[in-house]
Short mmCIF file of C-alpha atoms in Angstrom, two decimals:
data_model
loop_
_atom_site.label_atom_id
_atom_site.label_comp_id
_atom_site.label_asym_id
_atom_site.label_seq_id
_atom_site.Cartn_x
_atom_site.Cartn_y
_atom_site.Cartn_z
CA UNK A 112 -4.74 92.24 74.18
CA UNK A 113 -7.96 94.05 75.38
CA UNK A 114 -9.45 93.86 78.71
CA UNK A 115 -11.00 90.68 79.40
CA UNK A 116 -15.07 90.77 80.04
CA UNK A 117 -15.57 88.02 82.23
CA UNK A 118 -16.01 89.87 85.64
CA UNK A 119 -14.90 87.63 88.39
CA UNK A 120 -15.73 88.09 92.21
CA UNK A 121 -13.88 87.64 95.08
CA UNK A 122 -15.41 87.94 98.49
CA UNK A 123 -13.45 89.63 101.57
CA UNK A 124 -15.62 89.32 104.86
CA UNK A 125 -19.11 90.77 104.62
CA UNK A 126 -18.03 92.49 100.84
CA UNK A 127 -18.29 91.65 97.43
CA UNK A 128 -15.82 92.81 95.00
CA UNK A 129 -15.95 92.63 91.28
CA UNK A 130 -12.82 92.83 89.15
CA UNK A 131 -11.14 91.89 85.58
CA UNK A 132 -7.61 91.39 84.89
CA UNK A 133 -6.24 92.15 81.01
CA UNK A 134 -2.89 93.56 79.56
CA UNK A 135 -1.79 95.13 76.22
CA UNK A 136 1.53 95.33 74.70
CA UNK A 137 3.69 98.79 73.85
CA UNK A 138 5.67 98.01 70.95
CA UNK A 139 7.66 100.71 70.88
CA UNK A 140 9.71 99.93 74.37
CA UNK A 141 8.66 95.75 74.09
CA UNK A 142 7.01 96.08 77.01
CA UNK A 143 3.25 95.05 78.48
CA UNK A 144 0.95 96.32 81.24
CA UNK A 145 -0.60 93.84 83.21
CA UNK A 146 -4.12 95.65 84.65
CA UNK A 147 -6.17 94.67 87.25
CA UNK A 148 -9.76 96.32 87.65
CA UNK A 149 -11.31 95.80 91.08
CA UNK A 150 -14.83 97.72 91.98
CA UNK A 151 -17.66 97.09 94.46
CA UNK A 152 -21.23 96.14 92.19
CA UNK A 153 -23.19 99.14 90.07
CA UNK A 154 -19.78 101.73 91.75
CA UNK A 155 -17.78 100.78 88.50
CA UNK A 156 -16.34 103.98 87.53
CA UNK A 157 -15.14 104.13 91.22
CA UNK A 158 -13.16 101.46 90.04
CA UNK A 159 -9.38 100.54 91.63
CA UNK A 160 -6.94 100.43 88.59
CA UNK A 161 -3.51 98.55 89.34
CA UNK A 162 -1.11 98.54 86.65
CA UNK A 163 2.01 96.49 86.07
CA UNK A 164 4.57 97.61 84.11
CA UNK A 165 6.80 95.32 82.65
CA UNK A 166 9.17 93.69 79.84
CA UNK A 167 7.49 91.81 77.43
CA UNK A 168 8.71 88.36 76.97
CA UNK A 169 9.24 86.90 73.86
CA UNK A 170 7.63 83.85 73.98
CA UNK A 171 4.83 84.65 76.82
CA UNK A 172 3.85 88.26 77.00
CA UNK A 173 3.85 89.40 79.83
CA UNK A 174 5.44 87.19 82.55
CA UNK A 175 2.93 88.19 85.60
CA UNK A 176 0.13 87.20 83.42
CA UNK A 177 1.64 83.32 83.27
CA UNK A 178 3.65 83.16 86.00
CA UNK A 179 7.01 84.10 86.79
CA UNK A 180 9.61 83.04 89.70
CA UNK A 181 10.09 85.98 92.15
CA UNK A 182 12.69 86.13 95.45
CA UNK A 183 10.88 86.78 98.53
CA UNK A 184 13.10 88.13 100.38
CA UNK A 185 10.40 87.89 103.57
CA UNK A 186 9.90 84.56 103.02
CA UNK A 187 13.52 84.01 102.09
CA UNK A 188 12.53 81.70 98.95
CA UNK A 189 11.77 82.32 94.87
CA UNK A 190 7.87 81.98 94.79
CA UNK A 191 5.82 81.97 91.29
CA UNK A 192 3.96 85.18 90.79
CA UNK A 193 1.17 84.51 88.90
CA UNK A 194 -1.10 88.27 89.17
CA UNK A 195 -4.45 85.91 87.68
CA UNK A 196 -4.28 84.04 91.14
CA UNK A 197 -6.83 85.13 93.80
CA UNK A 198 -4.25 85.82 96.15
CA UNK A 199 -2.70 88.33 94.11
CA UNK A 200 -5.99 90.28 93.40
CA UNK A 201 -6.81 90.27 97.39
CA UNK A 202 -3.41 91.69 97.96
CA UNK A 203 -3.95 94.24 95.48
CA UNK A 204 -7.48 95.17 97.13
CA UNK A 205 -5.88 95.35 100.54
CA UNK A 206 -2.95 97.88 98.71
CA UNK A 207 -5.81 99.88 96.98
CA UNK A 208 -7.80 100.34 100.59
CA UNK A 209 -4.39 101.27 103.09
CA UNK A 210 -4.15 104.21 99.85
CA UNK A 211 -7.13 105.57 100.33
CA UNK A 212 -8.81 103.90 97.96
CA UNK A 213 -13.18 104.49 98.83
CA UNK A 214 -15.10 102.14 96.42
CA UNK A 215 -17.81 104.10 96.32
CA UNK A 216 -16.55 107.33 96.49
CA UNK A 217 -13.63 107.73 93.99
CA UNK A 218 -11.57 106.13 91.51
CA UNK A 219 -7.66 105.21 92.31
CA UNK A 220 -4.58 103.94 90.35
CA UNK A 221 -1.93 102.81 91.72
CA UNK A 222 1.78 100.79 90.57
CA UNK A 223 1.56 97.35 91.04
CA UNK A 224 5.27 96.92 91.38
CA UNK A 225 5.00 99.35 94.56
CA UNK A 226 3.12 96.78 95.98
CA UNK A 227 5.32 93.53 94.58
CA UNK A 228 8.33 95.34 96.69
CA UNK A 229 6.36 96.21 99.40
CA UNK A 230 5.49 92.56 100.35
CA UNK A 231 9.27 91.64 99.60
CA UNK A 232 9.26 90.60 95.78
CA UNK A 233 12.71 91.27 93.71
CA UNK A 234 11.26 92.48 90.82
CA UNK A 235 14.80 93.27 89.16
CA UNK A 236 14.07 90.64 86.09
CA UNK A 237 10.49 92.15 84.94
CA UNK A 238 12.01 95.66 84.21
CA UNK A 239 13.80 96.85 81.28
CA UNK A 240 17.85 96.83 81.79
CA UNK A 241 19.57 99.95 81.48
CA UNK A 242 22.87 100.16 80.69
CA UNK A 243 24.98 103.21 82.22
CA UNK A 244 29.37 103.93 81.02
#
């Protein structure tokens, strides 16, 4: 699946942010890259890419992009990780920026699992299982 048009915005103090959220699907290791595009108005090619990596379900793509139960292990409960919510793009804004990330300056990608494990999220069921003798 391309990378959806429709710019949303979300607003963080005194800024405007525009981003876009779309996957696409690698057939060749079934699995499908969630990608969030965050920039600040007419700075788009100093754009903040996050990408997340993960095993394509069956039935739904790619689980993030739907909604998926997650441990917490912060919070010390399974919450539903849904990376269209608000919430999710804010966090991933506030990851890009503690990187380095300058929206007008220069262009950044970044793992979006990093930052799923960073704010406590067992992300053991999105990846690929590897089997070892």
């Amino acid at each position: 699946m391309p990378m959806k048009k429709k710019l949303r915005t979300l607003r963080v103090d005194n800024s405007e942010y525009l981003y876009s959220i779309g996957g696409t699907y690698i057939a060749d290791t079934e699995e499908s890259i969630f990608i969030m595009r965050i920039f600040v108005d007419k700075y788009s090619k100093y754009a903040l890419f996050v990408h997340f990596r993960v095993l394509d379900d069956y039935y739904v793509g790619n689980p993030l992009n739907h909604g998926v139960l997650l441990y917490n292990t912060a919070l010390e409960k399974e919450i539903v990780v849904n990376l269209n919510r608000p919430l999710f793009i804010r966090l991933a804004l506030d990851y890009g920026l503690e990187q380095g990330w300058r929206p007008t300056k220069e262009r950044l990608e970044l793992d979006g699992l990093d930052l799923l494990v960073q704010h406590g999220y067992q992300i053991d069921k999105l990846l690929k299982k590897t089997y070892s003798k």
